[in-house]
Short mmCIF file of C-alpha atoms in Angstrom, two decimals:
data_model
loop_
_atom_site.label_atom_id
_atom_site.label_comp_id
_atom_site.label_asym_id
_atom_site.label_seq_id
_atom_site.Cartn_x
_atom_site.Cartn_y
_atom_site.Cartn_z
CA GLN A 1 29.64 42.22 76.77
CA VAL A 2 29.40 38.68 78.13
CA GLN A 3 26.84 37.39 80.62
CA LEU A 4 27.63 34.24 82.54
CA VAL A 5 25.18 31.96 84.33
CA GLU A 6 26.40 29.08 86.47
CA SER A 7 24.47 25.92 87.33
CA GLY A 8 25.03 22.45 88.72
CA GLY A 9 25.88 23.21 92.31
CA GLY A 10 24.34 21.35 95.20
CA LEU A 11 24.92 19.18 98.24
CA VAL A 12 27.06 16.08 97.85
CA GLN A 13 28.74 13.66 100.21
CA ALA A 14 32.50 13.53 100.53
CA GLY A 15 33.98 11.42 97.77
CA GLY A 16 31.18 12.32 95.40
CA SER A 17 31.15 14.21 92.13
CA LEU A 18 29.46 17.23 90.61
CA ARG A 19 29.62 18.93 87.25
CA LEU A 20 29.27 22.67 87.13
CA SER A 21 28.21 24.43 83.96
CA CYS A 22 28.52 28.06 82.96
CA ALA A 23 26.51 29.27 80.01
CA ALA A 24 27.64 32.46 78.31
CA SER A 25 25.74 34.89 76.16
CA GLY A 26 27.26 36.80 73.29
CA ARG A 27 28.73 35.84 69.96
CA THR A 28 32.37 36.36 70.96
CA PHE A 29 32.59 33.48 73.43
CA ASN A 30 35.48 31.97 71.48
CA ASN A 31 37.59 35.08 72.14
CA TYR A 32 37.65 34.67 75.90
CA ASN A 33 39.69 32.65 78.32
CA LEU A 34 37.42 31.11 80.94
CA ALA A 35 37.98 30.23 84.55
CA TRP A 36 36.40 28.98 87.73
CA PHE A 37 37.03 30.61 91.07
CA ARG A 38 35.56 29.77 94.45
CA GLN A 39 34.96 31.54 97.72
CA ALA A 40 34.29 29.88 101.04
CA PRO A 41 32.77 31.77 103.99
CA GLY A 42 35.33 34.02 105.62
CA LYS A 43 37.94 33.35 102.94
CA GLU A 44 39.17 35.22 99.91
CA ARG A 45 38.14 34.25 96.42
CA GLU A 46 40.44 31.50 95.15
CA PHE A 47 41.42 30.48 91.63
CA VAL A 48 40.39 26.93 90.79
CA ALA A 49 40.89 26.28 87.08
CA ALA A 50 41.16 28.06 83.75
CA ILE A 51 41.05 27.14 80.09
CA HIS A 52 42.44 29.10 77.18
CA ARG A 53 40.33 30.15 74.20
CA ASN A 54 42.35 27.69 72.10
CA LEU A 55 40.91 24.80 74.15
CA VAL A 56 44.43 23.44 74.67
CA PHE A 57 45.99 25.22 77.62
CA THR A 58 44.59 24.71 81.11
CA ARG A 59 45.69 25.64 84.61
CA TYR A 60 44.64 24.32 88.00
CA VAL A 61 45.27 25.18 91.60
CA ASP A 62 47.35 22.43 93.18
CA SER A 63 44.62 21.37 95.58
CA VAL A 64 42.31 20.23 92.75
CA LYS A 65 44.80 18.73 90.31
CA GLY A 66 43.82 15.19 89.44
CA ARG A 67 40.30 15.69 90.82
CA PHE A 68 38.82 18.55 88.77
CA THR A 69 38.70 18.97 85.00
CA ILE A 70 37.82 22.15 83.17
CA SER A 71 36.50 21.98 79.63
CA ARG A 72 34.62 24.16 77.21
CA ASP A 73 32.27 23.70 74.29
CA ASN A 74 32.55 26.75 72.08
CA ALA A 75 29.62 25.61 69.96
CA LYS A 76 27.40 25.69 73.05
CA ASN A 77 29.01 28.77 74.63
CA THR A 78 29.51 26.73 77.78
CA VAL A 79 32.36 25.97 80.14
CA TYR A 80 32.30 23.06 82.55
CA LEU A 81 34.01 22.04 85.74
CA GLN A 82 33.90 18.32 86.44
CA MET A 83 34.65 17.76 90.11
CA SER A 84 35.33 14.39 91.66
CA SER A 85 36.63 13.03 94.97
CA LEU A 86 35.09 16.05 96.64
CA THR A 87 36.00 16.92 100.21
CA PRO A 88 34.40 19.33 102.68
CA GLU A 89 37.27 21.72 101.90
CA ASP A 90 35.82 22.10 98.39
CA SER A 91 32.63 23.64 99.81
CA ALA A 92 32.26 27.19 98.48
CA ILE A 93 30.41 29.37 96.05
CA TYR A 94 31.86 28.67 92.62
CA TYR A 95 32.08 31.51 90.13
CA CYS A 96 32.62 31.43 86.40
CA ALA A 97 34.73 34.21 84.86
CA ALA A 98 35.76 35.35 81.39
CA ALA A 99 38.83 37.29 80.34
CA ARG A 100 39.76 39.02 77.12
CA ASN A 101 43.51 39.01 77.74
CA VAL A 102 45.70 36.67 75.75
CA ALA A 103 47.56 35.07 78.63
CA LEU A 104 45.83 32.42 80.73
CA THR A 105 45.92 33.89 84.20
CA THR A 106 44.96 32.86 87.71
CA VAL A 107 44.43 36.36 89.08
CA SER A 108 40.83 37.38 89.61
CA THR A 109 41.40 41.03 88.75
CA THR A 110 42.42 40.08 85.21
CA TYR A 111 38.96 38.66 84.50
CA ASP A 112 36.44 41.00 82.97
CA TYR A 113 33.10 39.26 83.46
CA TRP A 114 31.69 37.20 86.29
CA GLY A 115 28.66 35.06 86.95
CA GLN A 116 26.56 35.15 90.10
CA GLY A 117 27.92 31.90 91.46
CA THR A 118 26.58 28.47 92.34
CA GLN A 119 26.81 26.92 95.80
CA VAL A 120 28.67 23.66 96.35
CA ALA A 121 28.40 21.98 99.74
CA VAL A 122 30.25 18.77 100.57
CA SER A 123 29.23 16.89 103.68
CA SER A 124 31.62 14.66 105.60
#
């Protein structure tokens, strides 16, 4: 069992930056792939970024490549999402997710555990 708690969301102006954090409970954090998804009002949940348990492989949705960076600190049981050059289109609730499967996937149904989300609002 893994419990995930996100933090770091807030209101920021377009062009600004935020760093989201997701703290995980449990001693098997190193065994999970981790990801960030987001959901804007009236839209489906969207994959944003993922990082493999080996800390090497990462994946990003095209719209955030070059602007967002996912990282993890296995010693702190924490995954981060550094977001820069934010636009109003990035406004959403951001969710942290953990998956036990070996492959690094972008599909939400392959993730086993989810946090409650943190709100990000970008003003123009």
